[in-house]
Tab-separated table of C-alpha atoms in Angstrom:
chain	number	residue	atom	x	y	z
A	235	UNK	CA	0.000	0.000	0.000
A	236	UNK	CA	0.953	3.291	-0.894
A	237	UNK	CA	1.202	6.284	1.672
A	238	UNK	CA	-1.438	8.135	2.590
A	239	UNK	CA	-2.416	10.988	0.973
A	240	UNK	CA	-2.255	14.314	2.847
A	241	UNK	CA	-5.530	16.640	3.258
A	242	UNK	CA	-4.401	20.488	3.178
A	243	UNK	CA	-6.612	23.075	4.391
A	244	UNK	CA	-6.920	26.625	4.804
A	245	UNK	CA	-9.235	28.129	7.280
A	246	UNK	CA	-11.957	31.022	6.707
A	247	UNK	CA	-15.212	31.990	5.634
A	248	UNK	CA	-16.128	32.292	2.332
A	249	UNK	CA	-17.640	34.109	-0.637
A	250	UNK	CA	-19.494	30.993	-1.426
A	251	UNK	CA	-21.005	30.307	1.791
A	252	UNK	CA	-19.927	26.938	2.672
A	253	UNK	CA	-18.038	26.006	5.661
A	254	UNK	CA	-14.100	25.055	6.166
A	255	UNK	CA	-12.086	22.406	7.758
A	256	UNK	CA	-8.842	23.107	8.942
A	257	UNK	CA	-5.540	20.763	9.514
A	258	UNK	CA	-2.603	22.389	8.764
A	259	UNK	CA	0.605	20.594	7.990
A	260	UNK	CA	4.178	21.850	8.403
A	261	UNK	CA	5.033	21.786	4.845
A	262	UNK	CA	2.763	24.168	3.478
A	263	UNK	CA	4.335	25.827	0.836
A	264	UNK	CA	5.963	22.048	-0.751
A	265	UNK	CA	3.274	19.648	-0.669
A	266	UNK	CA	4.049	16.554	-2.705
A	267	UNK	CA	1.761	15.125	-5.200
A	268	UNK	CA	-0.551	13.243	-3.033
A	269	UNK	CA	-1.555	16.104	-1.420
A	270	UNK	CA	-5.348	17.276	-1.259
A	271	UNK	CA	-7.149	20.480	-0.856
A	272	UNK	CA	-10.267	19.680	0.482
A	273	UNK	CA	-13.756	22.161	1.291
A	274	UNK	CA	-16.754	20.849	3.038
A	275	UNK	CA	-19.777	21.434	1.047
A	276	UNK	CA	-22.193	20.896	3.549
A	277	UNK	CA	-22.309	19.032	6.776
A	278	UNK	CA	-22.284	15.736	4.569
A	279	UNK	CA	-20.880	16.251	1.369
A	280	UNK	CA	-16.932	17.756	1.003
A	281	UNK	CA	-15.059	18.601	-2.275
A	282	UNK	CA	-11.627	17.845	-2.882
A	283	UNK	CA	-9.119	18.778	-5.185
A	284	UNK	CA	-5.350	16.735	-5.678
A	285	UNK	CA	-2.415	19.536	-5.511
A	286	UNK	CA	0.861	19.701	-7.280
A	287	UNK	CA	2.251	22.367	-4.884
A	288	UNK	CA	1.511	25.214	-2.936
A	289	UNK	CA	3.033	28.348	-4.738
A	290	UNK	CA	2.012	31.337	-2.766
A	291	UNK	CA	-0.017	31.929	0.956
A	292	UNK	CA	0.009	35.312	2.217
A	293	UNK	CA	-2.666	37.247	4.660
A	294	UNK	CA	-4.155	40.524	4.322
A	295	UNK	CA	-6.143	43.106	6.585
A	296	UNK	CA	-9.250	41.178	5.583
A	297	UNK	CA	-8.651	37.537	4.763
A	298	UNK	CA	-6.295	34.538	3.798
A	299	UNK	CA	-4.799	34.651	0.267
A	300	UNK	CA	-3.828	31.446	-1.401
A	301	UNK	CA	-2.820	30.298	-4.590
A	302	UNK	CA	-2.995	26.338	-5.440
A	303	UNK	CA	-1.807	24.617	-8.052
A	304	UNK	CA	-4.241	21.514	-8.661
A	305	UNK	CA	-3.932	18.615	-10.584
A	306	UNK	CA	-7.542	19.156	-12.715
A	307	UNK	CA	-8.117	22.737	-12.546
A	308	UNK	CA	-4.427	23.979	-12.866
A	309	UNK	CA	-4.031	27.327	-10.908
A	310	UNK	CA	-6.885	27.885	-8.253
A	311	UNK	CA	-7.242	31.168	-5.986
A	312	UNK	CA	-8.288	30.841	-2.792
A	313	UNK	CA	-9.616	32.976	-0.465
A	314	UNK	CA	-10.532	32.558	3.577
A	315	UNK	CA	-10.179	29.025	2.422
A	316	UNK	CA	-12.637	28.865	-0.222
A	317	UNK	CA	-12.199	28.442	-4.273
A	318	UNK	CA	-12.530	31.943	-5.840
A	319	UNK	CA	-11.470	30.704	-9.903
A	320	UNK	CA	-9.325	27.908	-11.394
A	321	UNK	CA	-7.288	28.999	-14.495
A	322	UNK	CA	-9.093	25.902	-16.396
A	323	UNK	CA	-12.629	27.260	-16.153
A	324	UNK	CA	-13.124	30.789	-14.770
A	325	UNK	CA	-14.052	32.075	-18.101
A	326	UNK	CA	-17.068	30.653	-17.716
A	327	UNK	CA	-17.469	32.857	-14.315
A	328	UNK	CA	-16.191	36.159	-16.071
A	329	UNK	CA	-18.065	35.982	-19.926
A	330	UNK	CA	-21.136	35.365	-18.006
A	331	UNK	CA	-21.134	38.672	-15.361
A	332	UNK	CA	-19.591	40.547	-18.233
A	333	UNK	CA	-20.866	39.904	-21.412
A	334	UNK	CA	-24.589	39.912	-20.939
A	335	UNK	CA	-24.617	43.315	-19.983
A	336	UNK	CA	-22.268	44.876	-22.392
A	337	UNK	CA	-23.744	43.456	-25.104
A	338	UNK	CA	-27.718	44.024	-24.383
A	339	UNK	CA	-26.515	47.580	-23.565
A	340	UNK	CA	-26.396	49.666	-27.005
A	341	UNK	CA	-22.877	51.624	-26.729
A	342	UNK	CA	-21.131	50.928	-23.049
A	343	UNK	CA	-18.410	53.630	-22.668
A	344	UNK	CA	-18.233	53.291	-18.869
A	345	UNK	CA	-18.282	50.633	-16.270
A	346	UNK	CA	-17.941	50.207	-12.661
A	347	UNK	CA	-16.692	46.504	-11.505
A	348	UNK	CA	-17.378	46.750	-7.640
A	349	UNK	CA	-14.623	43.867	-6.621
A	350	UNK	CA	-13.136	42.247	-8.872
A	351	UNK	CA	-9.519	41.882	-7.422
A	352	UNK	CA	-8.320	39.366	-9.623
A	353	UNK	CA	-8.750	41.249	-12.350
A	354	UNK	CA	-10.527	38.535	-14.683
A	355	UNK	CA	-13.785	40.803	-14.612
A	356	UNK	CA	-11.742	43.988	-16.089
A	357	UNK	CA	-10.234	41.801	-19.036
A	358	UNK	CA	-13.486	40.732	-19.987
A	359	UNK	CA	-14.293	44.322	-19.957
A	360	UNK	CA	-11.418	45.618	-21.405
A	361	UNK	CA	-12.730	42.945	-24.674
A	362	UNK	CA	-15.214	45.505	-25.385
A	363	UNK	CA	-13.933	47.709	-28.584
A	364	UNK	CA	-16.334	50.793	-27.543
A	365	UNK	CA	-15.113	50.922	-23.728
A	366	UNK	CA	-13.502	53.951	-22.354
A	367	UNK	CA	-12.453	53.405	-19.203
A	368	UNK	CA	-13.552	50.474	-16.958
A	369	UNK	CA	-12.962	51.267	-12.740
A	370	UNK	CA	-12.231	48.246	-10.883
A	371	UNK	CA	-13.171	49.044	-7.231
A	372	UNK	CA	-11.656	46.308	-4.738
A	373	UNK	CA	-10.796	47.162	-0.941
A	374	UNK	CA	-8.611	44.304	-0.754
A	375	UNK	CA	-4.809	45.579	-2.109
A	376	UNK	CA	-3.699	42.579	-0.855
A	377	UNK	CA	-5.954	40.643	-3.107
A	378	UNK	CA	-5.186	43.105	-6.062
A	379	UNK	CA	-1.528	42.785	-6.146
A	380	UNK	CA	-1.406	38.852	-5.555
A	381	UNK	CA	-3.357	38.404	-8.349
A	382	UNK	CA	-1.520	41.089	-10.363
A	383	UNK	CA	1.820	39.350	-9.710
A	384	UNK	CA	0.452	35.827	-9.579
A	385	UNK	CA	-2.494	35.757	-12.395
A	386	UNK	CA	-0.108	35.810	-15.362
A	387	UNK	CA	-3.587	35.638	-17.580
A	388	UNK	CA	-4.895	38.952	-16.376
A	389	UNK	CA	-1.219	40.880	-16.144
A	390	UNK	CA	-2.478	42.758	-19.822
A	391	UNK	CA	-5.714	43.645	-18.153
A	392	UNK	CA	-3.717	45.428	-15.170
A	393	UNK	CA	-2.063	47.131	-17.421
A	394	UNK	CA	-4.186	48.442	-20.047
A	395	UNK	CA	-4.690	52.313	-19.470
A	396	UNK	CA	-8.494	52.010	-19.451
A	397	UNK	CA	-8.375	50.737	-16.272
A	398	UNK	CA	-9.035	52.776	-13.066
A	399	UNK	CA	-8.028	50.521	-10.125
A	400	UNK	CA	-9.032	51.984	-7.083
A	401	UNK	CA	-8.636	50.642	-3.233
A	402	UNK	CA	-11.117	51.178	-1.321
A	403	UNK	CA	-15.022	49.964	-0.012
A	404	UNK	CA	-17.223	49.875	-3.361
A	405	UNK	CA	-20.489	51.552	-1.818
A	406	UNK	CA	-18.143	54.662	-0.136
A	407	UNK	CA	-16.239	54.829	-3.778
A	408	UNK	CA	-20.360	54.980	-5.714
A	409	UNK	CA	-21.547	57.223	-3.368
A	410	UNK	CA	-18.726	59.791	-3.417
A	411	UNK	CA	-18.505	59.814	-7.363
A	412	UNK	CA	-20.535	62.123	-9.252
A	413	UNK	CA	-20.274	60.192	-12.490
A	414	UNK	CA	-22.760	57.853	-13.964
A	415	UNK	CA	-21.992	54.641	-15.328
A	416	UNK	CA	-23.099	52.299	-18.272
A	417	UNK	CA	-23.068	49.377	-16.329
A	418	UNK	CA	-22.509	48.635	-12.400
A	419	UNK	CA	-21.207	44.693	-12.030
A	420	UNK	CA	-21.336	43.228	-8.284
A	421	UNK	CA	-18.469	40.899	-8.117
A	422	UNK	CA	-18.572	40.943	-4.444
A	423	UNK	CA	-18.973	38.032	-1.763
A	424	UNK	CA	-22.432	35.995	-1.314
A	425	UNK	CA	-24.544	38.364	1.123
A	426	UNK	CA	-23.679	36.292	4.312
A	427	UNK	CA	-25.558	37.719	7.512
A	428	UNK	CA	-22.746	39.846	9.002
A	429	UNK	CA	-20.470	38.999	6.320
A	430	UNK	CA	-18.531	42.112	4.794
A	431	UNK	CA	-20.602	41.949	1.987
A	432	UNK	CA	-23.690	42.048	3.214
A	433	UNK	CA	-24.528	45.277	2.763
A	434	UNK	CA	-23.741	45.450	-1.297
A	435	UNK	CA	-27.182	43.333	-1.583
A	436	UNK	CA	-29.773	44.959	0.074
A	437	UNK	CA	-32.964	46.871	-1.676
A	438	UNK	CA	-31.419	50.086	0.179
A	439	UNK	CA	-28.263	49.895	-1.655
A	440	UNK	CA	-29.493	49.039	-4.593
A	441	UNK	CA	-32.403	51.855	-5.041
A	442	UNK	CA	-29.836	54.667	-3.207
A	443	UNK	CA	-26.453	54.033	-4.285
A	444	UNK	CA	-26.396	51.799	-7.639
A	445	UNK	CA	-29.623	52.611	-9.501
A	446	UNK	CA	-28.397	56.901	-9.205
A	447	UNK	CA	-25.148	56.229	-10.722
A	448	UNK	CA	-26.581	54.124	-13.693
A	449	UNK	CA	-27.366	56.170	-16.921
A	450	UNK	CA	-30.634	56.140	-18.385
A	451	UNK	CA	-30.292	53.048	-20.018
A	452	UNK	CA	-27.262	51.759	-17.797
A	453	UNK	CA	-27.666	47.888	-16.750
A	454	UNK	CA	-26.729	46.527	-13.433
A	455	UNK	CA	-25.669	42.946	-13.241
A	456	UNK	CA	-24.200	40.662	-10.295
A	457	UNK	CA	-23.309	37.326	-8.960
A	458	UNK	CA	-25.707	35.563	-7.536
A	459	UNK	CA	-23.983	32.942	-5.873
A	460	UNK	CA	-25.197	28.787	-5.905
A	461	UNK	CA	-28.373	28.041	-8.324
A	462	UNK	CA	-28.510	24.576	-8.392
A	463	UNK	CA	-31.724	22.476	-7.688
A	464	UNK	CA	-30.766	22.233	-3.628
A	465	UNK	CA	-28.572	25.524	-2.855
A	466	UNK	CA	-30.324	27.949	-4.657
A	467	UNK	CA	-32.185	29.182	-1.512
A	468	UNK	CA	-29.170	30.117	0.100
A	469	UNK	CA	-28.649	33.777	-1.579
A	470	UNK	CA	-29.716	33.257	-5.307
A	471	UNK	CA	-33.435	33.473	-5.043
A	472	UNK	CA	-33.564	36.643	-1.958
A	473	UNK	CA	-31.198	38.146	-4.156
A	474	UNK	CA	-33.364	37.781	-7.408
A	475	UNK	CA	-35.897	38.874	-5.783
A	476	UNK	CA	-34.270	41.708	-4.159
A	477	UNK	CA	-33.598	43.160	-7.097
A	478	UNK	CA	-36.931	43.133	-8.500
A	479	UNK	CA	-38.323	45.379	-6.315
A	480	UNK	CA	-35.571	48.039	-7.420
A	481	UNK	CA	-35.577	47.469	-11.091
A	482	UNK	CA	-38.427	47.459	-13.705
A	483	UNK	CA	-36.501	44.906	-16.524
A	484	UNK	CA	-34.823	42.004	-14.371
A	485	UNK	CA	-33.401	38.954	-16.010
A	486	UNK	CA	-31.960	35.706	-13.703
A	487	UNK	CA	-29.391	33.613	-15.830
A	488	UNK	CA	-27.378	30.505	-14.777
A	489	UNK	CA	-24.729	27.658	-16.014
A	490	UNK	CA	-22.828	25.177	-14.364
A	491	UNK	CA	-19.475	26.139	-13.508
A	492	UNK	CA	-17.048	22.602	-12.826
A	493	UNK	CA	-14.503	24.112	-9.990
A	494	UNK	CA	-17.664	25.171	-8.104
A	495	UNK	CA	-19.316	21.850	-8.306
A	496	UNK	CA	-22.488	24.003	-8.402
A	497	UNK	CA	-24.939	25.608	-10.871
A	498	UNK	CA	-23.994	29.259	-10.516
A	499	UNK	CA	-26.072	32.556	-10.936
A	500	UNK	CA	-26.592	35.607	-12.206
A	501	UNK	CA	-28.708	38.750	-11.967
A	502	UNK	CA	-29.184	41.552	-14.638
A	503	UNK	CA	-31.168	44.409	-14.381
A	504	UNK	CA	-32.298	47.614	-16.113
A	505	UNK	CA	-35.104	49.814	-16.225
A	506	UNK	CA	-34.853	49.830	-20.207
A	507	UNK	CA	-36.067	46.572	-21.896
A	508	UNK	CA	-32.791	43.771	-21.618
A	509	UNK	CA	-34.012	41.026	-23.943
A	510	UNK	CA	-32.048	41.516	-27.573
A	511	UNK	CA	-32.353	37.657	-29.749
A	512	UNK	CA	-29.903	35.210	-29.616
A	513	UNK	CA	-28.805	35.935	-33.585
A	514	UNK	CA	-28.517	39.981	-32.819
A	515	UNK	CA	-26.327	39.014	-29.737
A	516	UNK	CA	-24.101	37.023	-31.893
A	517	UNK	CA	-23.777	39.701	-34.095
A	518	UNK	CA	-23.066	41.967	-31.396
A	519	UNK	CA	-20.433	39.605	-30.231
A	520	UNK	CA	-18.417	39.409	-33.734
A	521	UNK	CA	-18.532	43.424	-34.063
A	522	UNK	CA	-18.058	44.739	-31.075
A	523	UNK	CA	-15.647	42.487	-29.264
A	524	UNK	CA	-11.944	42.339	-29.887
A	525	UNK	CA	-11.086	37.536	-29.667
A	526	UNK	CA	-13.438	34.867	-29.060
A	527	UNK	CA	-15.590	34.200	-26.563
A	528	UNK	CA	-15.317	30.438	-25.341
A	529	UNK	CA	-18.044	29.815	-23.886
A	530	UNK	CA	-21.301	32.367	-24.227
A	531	UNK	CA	-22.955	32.568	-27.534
A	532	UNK	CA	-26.548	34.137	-28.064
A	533	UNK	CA	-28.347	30.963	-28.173
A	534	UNK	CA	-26.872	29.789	-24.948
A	535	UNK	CA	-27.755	32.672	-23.023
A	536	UNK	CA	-31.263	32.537	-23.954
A	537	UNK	CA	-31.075	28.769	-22.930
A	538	UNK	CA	-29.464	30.378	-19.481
A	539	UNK	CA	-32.306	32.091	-18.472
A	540	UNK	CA	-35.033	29.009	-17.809
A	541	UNK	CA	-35.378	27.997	-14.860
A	542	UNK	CA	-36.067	24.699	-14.179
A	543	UNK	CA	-39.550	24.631	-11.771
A	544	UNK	CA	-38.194	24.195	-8.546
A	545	UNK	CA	-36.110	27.249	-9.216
A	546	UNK	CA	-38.560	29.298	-10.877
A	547	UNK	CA	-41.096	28.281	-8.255
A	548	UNK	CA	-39.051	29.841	-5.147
């Protein structure tokens, strides 16, 4: 028999909402090839992932930093012990908050990403051949230069000189600007009861601090957290329906993303009519964006947005 393998940890809280382990071994930063990263899913269900190695652990003001290199999903960030994107698959994550909006929107010149550390929201952005100057509001610099110096993907998006990166807490940086935006995107943490985020999700911020800095036709979209057929209760649906309150035009949208091992969500919103056919979005797509897109397409998006009953029902 072979020897055992060895279950790595990190502790914390996360953006996704699921609880931690924690078993730390001395060798951190070289763990050989049978090592594991492992989350618990729920109190009966964990999700593991086999590591090469370690390559970087630091801690900021607000939270663990990590970044894994796994066997299946190449490089993973982690945060507060919980799996933030994988280098194989968090395209997926970032065409679907981005592209939806900038393309239903007719001309977006402006954007405000609130989060967004990595920096994988802002290249998607930046893809956009009308865009003028896209602000990337994170208050982590922690998070912001780890990923700028780690995320070799994303290093062009840091520096492109359409990007405004500012450091500081998204709802103090909206409500002190007197600029209006095309389109807000919340790439923030699930809305955890006394979580940091909690605040960025509420009908009061929404109606008071987002919907004033949109333009007239501006469109505000946002993670929405787990939407599968048992954990979309947890923050998808209240924040759905949240948002309807606020916004005449709302439009829920979802796809399974692999490193999650979830369904994952999205919310779009607008007080000008969203819906634009899958053929026109394609079209959209080919003119107005500078590469290819590898995952969203018109007809999949439309696809995106039915819900299966259970979900529709709630």
């Amino acid at each position: 028999m072979g020897e055992a393998p060895q279950l790595f940890f990190l502790n914390g809280f996360s953006k996704f909402g699921h609880e931690t382990q924690q078993n730390h071994s001395s060798n951190d930063e070289n763990h050989d090839s049978s090592s594991w990263y492992e989350e618990v899913i729920d109190d009966d269900l964990k999700w593991s992932f086999k590591l090469n190695r370690v390559l970087h652990k630091t801690i900021s003001e607000y939270q663990d930093i990590a970044l894994l290199d796994t066997k299946r999903f190449g490089k993973a960030l982690v945060l507060d012990g919980k799996m933030q994107s994988a280098e194989t698959d968090e395209f997926i994550y970032h065409e679907c908050l981005i592209h939806p909006p900038l393309l239903c929107h007719p001309n977006p010149k402006k954007v405000f990403i609130m989060g967004g550390g990595e920096g994988s929201a802002a290249r998607e952005a930046l893809k956009h051949k009308s865009m003028d100057r896209v602000v990337m509001c994170d208050i982590d610099k922690e998070v912001v230069d780890f990923c700028r110096k780690y995320l070799t993907a994303n290093r062009e998006a840091f520096s492109n000189k359409k990007l405004d990166l500012v450091i500081n807490d998204a709802k103090a940086e909206l409500e002190k600007r007197k600029e209006k935006f095309d389109v807000i995107v919340g790439d923030l943490a699930d809305p955890l009861e006394d979580g940091p985020c909690y605040q960025l999700y509420t009908k009061s911020f929404y109606e008071k601090v987002v919907k004033p800095k949109l333009n007239d036709n501006g469109i505000f979209v946002t993670q929405a957290g787990p939407a599968g057929i048992f954990t979309h209760k947890e923050v998808f649906t209240s924040i759905y329906n949240t948002i309807k309150q606020v916004f005449k035009y709302v439009i829920a949208y979802t796809t399974h993303i692999p490193s999650f091992a979830d369904t994952w969500g999205w919310v779009m919103a607008s007080d000008q009519p969203l819906s634009i056919g899958a053929e026109e979005m394609d079209k959209r797509i080919q003119t107005r964006i500078d590469g290819e897109l590898l995952y969203l397409n018109g007809a999949w998006f439309h696809s995106s947005t039915i819900m299966n009953k259970t979900v529709s029902q709630s």
